Structure formats: structure tokens, C-alpha cells
Coordinates of C-alpha atoms (C1' of nucleotides) in Angstrom, one line a residue:
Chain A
X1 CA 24.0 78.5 28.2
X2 CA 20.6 78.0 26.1
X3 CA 18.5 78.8 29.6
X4 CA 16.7 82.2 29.4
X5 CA 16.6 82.1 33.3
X6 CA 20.7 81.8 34.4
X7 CA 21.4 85.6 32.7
X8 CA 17.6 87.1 34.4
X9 CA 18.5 86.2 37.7
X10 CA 22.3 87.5 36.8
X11 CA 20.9 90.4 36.1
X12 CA 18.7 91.2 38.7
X13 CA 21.4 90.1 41.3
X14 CA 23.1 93.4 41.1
X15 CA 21.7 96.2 43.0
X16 CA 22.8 99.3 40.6
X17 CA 21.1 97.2 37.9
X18 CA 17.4 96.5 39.9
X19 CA 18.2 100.5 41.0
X20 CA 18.0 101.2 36.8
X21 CA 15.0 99.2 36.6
X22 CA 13.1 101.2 39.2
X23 CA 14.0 104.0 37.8
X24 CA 12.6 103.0 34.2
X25 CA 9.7 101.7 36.0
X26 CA 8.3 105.0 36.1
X27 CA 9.3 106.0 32.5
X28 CA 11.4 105.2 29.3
X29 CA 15.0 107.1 29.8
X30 CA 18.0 108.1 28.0
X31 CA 21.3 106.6 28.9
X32 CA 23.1 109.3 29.8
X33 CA 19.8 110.0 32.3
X34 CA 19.9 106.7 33.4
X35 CA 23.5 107.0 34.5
X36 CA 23.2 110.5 35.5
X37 CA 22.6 109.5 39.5
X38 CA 25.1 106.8 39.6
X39 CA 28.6 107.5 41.0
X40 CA 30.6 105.5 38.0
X41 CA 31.6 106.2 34.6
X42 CA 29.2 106.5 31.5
X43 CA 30.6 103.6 30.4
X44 CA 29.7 101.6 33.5
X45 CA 26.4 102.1 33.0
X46 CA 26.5 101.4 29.3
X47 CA 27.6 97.8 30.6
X48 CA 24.7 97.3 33.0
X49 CA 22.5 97.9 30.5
X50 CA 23.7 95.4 28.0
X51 CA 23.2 92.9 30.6
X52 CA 19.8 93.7 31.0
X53 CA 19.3 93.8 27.8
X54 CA 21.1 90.6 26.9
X55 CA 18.5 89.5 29.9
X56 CA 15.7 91.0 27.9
X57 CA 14.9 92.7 30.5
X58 CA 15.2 95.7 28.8
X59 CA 15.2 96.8 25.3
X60 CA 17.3 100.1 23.5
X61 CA 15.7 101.7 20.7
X62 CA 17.7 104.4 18.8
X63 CA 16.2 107.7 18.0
X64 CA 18.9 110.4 16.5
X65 CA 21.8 110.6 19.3
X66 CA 20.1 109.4 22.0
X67 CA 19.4 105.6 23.0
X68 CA 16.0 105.7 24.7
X69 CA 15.4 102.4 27.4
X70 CA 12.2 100.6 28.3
X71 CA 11.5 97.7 30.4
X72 CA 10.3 94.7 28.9
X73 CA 7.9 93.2 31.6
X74 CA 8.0 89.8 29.6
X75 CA 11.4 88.5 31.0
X76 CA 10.2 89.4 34.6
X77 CA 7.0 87.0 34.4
X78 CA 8.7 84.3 33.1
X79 CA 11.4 84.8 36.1
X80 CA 8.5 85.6 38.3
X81 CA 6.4 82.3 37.3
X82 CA 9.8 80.1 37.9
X83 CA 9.8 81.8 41.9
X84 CA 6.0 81.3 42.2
X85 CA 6.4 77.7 42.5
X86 CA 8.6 77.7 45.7
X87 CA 6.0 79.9 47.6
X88 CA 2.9 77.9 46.6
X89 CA 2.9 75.8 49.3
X90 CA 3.0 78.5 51.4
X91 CA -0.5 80.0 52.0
X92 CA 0.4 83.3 53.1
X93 CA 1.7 85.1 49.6
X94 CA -1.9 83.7 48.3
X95 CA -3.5 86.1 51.0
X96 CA -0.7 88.9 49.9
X97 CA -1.7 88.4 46.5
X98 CA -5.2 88.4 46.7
X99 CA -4.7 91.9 48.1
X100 CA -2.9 93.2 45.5
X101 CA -5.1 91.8 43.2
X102 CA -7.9 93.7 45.1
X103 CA -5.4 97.2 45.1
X104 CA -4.9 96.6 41.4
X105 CA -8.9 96.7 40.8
X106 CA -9.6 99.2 43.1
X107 CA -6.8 101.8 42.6
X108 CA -5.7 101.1 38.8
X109 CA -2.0 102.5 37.7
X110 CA -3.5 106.6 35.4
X111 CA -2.0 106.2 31.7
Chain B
X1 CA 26.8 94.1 50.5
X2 CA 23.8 94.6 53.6
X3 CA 20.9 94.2 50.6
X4 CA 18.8 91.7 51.3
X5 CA 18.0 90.9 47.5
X6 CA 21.4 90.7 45.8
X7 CA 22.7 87.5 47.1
X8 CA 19.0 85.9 46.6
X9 CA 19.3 86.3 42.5
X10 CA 22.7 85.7 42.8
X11 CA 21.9 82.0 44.5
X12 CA 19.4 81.7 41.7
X13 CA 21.5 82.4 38.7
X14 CA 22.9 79.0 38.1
X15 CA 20.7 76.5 36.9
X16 CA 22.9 74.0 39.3
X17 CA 21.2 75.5 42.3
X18 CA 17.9 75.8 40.9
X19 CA 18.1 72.4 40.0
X20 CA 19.0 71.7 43.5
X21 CA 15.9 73.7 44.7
X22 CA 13.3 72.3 42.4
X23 CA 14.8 68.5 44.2
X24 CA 13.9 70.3 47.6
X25 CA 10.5 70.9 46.7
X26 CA 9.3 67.5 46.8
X27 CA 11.3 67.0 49.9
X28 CA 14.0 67.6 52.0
X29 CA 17.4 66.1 51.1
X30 CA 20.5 65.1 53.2
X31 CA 23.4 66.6 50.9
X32 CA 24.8 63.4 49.5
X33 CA 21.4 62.7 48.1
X34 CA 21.9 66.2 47.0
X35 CA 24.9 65.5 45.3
X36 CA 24.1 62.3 43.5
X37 CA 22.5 63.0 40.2
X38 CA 24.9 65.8 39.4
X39 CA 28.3 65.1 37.4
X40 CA 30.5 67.0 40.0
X41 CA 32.0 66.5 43.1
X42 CA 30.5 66.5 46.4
X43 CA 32.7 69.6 47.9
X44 CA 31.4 71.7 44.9
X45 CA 27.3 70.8 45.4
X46 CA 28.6 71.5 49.1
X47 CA 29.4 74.8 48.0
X48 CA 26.3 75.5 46.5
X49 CA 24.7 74.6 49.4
X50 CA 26.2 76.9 51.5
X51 CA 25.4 79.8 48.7
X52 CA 22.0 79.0 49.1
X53 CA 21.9 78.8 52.7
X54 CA 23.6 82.5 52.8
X55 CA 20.4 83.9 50.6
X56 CA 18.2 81.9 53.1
X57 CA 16.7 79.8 50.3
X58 CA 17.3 76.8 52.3
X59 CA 18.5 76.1 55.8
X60 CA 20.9 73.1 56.8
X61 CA 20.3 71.0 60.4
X62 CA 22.6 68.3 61.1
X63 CA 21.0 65.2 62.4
X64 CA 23.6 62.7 63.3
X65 CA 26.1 62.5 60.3
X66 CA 23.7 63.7 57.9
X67 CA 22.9 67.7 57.0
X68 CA 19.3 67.5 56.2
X69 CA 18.6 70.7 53.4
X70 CA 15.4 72.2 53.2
X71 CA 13.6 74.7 51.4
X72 CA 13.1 78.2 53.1
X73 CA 10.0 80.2 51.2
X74 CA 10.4 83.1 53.3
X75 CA 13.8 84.5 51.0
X76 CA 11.8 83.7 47.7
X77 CA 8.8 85.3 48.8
X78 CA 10.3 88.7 49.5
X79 CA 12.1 88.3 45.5
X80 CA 9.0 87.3 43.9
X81 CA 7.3 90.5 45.8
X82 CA 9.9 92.4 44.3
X83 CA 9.6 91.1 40.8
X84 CA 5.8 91.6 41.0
X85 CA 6.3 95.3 41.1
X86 CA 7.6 94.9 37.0
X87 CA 5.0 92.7 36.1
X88 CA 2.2 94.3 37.5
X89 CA 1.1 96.7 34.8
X90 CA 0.4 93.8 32.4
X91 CA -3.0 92.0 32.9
X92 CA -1.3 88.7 31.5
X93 CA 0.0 87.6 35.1
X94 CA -3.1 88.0 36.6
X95 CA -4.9 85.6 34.5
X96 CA -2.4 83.3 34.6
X97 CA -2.5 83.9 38.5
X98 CA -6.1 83.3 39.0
X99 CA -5.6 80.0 36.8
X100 CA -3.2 79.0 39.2
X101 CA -5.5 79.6 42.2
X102 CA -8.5 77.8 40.8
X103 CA -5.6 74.7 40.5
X104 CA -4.5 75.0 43.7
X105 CA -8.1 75.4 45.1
X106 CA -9.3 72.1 43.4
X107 CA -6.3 70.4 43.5
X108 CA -4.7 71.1 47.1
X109 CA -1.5 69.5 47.9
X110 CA -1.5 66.4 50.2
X111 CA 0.6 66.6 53.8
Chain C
dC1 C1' 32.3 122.4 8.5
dC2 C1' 33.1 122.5 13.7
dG3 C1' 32.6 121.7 18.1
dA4 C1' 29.9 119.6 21.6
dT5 C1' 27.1 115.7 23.0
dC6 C1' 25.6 110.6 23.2
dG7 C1' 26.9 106.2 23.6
dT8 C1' 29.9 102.2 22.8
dC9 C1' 34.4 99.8 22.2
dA10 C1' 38.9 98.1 23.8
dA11 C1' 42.2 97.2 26.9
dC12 C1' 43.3 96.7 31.4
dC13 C1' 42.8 95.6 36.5
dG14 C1' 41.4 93.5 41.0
dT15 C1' 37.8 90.5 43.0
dT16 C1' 34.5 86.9 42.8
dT17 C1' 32.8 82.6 41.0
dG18 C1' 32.5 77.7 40.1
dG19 C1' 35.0 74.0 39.7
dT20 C1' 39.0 70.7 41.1
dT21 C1' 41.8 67.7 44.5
dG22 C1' 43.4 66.1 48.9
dA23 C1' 43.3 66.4 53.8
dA24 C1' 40.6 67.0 58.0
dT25 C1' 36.5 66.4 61.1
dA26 C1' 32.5 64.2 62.9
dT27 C1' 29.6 60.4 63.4
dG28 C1' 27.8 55.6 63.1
dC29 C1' 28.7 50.6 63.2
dC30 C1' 30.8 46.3 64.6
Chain D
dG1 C1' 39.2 50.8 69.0
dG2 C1' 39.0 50.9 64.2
dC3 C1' 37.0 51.4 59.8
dA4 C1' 33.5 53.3 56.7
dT5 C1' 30.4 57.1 55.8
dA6 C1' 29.0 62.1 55.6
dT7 C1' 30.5 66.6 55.0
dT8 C1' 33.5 70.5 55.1
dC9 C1' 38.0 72.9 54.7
dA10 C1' 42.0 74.7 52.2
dA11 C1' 44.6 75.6 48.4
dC12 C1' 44.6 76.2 43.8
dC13 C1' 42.9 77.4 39.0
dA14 C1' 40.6 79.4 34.9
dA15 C1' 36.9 82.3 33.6
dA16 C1' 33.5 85.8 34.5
dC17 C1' 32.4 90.3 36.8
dG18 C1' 32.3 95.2 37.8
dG19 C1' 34.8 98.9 37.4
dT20 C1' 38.3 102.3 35.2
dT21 C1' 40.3 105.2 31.3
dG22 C1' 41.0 106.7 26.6
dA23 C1' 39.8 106.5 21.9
dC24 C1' 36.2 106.2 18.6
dG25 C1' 31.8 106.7 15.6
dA26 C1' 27.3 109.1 15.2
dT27 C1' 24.5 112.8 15.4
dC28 C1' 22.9 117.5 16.6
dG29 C1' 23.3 122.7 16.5
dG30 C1' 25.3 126.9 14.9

DNA sequence: CCGATCGTCAACCGTTTGGTTGAATATGCC
DNA sequence: GGCATATTCAACCAAACGGTTGACGATCGG
């Protein structure tokens, strides 16, 4: 399967997986953190993140004993450009957009 | 599985049924038509059918003998919203969004 | 060095997925 | 009515998925 888009949507069609992006949404996290308010095993978790990162999604980076995880925003636009083209025709998301467009400006995301 | 999401990526995980949506987007197909270009059998595009009509992507009516398919933007919308929310702290997609209005602006699609 | 912690690996298990084939159900046409 | 066309259903199969447990390799702290 040479098509980056088949394992992104994989990925994102599991619900503890889009839960563990959230969470990194708001900030890098250790494994064991990430798994720490899931209801399955370590090791469970260790596999969900492998698929994101397979997805890139994601990416691990190694610092002593601890595997810190970070969202790679890259694999979501390309996933997120693929989608856009089904709504197009459709004016209303143009309108929603606009108005996040307008959010963005007005109420930018503090460093 | 009551989440909304979850069978939407799932639907859009094989490039067989993206395939089959991009084929909807220039117009609605009855499910032989469907069918034709791919090297498998009719009951298995059937199949995929009726996973994308279970995330809403598309909806089937039966006129006659022939299922008429056709594209539902509502289910991608509410994904691509979703997806958004990852993307949005990058400036990239919003360039490449207002690209894509000034296109659609100049160029609109024809009825 | 030792014990605790972090994370993955390997083997296993039940369920889901994506495909096949052949029969069944409508419907349209003559 | 009878035949061809359009689509699904049912049973089956191999492979992938999502989880478990237990063992293992690194790394930190005393």
C-alpha cells in the first residue's frame, strides 16, 4: 500500500486513538501519561501509538527513559485537503470557514 | 460503537471507496456503473456501498431496478471540522485555503 | 550494583474486514 | 409468462485489528 492516505484515515477511525490526539493537542506527552486515563494495558497504548505514528500523525522522540509524543499537523492537512474536495460544492462550510478564519485572527492560540 | 466519527474514517480508509467517492463527485452513479471499472466482483463494490452508506457519505434510492448512489457532504463535513482542529495552528492551511476560495470565486462550478 | 520505572516485543485470542462464489429477489422488456 | 438485468444475501475464507499477558532491554536513582 504505497498511498499515505489508506493508514491516516485507519488511524483516525479509532476513537481511543483521535481521544490520544486531543489529548496531545494541548501538549507533547509521555507514554505512560498518554495511557495513564485509558482503561487498557500499557501495551495497548504502545500499539495505538505506532499506528499513528506509522500514519505520521505523530512522531516519538527519545529523551533518557521516557518517549515524549508530539503531533505532526502535516499528515492531518494532507488528509484534511483530500476531505475538502467533497464539501466544496457545498457553500455552507465556506461560510463556517470564513468564521474560523475570522476567530483565528481575532482570538489567536497564546504560545 | 454510538460515535459519530469512527465509522466515517473507517469508510474512508480504503482507497477502493475513495475511489468510489471521487466517481460520485462528478455525478451520481447507479451501482453497476459503480462497479465497472474495478477488477472485483459486483457483491463486493455492493459491500462497499453499503459501508459508505452506514457513515452517511452517500445515500442509496432505488428507482426502478437501479440503486442510484450519491454523495452526502453532510458526514464529510462534520470529519473535515474535526480534522481542522489539528491543523489549525499552522498558517500553511490557511493560505492554501484562501487560494482555494479565490478559485472557487472565479471559477464557480456550473449546475 | 540494585531495584524501580519506562516502553516495547512476542505470542496468543476473539472479532472485524475485504474478498470470493452461488443462490435469491426485484424489476423491465417482449 | 418468461427471460435478461440489477442488486443483494448467505456462507465461507484469509488476513488484519484491538486487546491481553508475560518477558525483555534501557535508563534513572540511591
Amino acid at each position: 500500500m504505497t498511498d499515505a492516505l489508506s493508514p491516516v484515515f485507519a488511524a483516525l477511525a479509532d476513537p481511543t486513538r483521535r481521544a490520544i490526539l486531543s489529548m496531545l493537542l494541548e501538549d507533547d506527552m509521555a507514554v505512560t501519561d498518554v495511557a495513564e486515563p485509558f482503561q487498557m494495558s500499557l501495551a495497548a497504548i504502545s500499539k495505538h501509538l505506532q499506528v499513528l505514528a506509522d500514519a505520521h500523525l505523530i512522531t516519538r522522540e527519545k529523551r533518557g527513559r521516557v518517549i515524549w509524543c508530539k503531533l505532526e499537523p502535516d499528515a492531518f492537512r494532507a488528509a484534511s485537503v483530500w476531505m475538502q474536495g467533497f464539501g466544496q460544492f457545498e457553500p455552507v462550510d465556506l461560510d463556517a470557514f470564513e468564521r474560523f478564519l475570522e476567530t483565528e485572527l481575532t482570538d489567536p492560540p497564546e504560545d
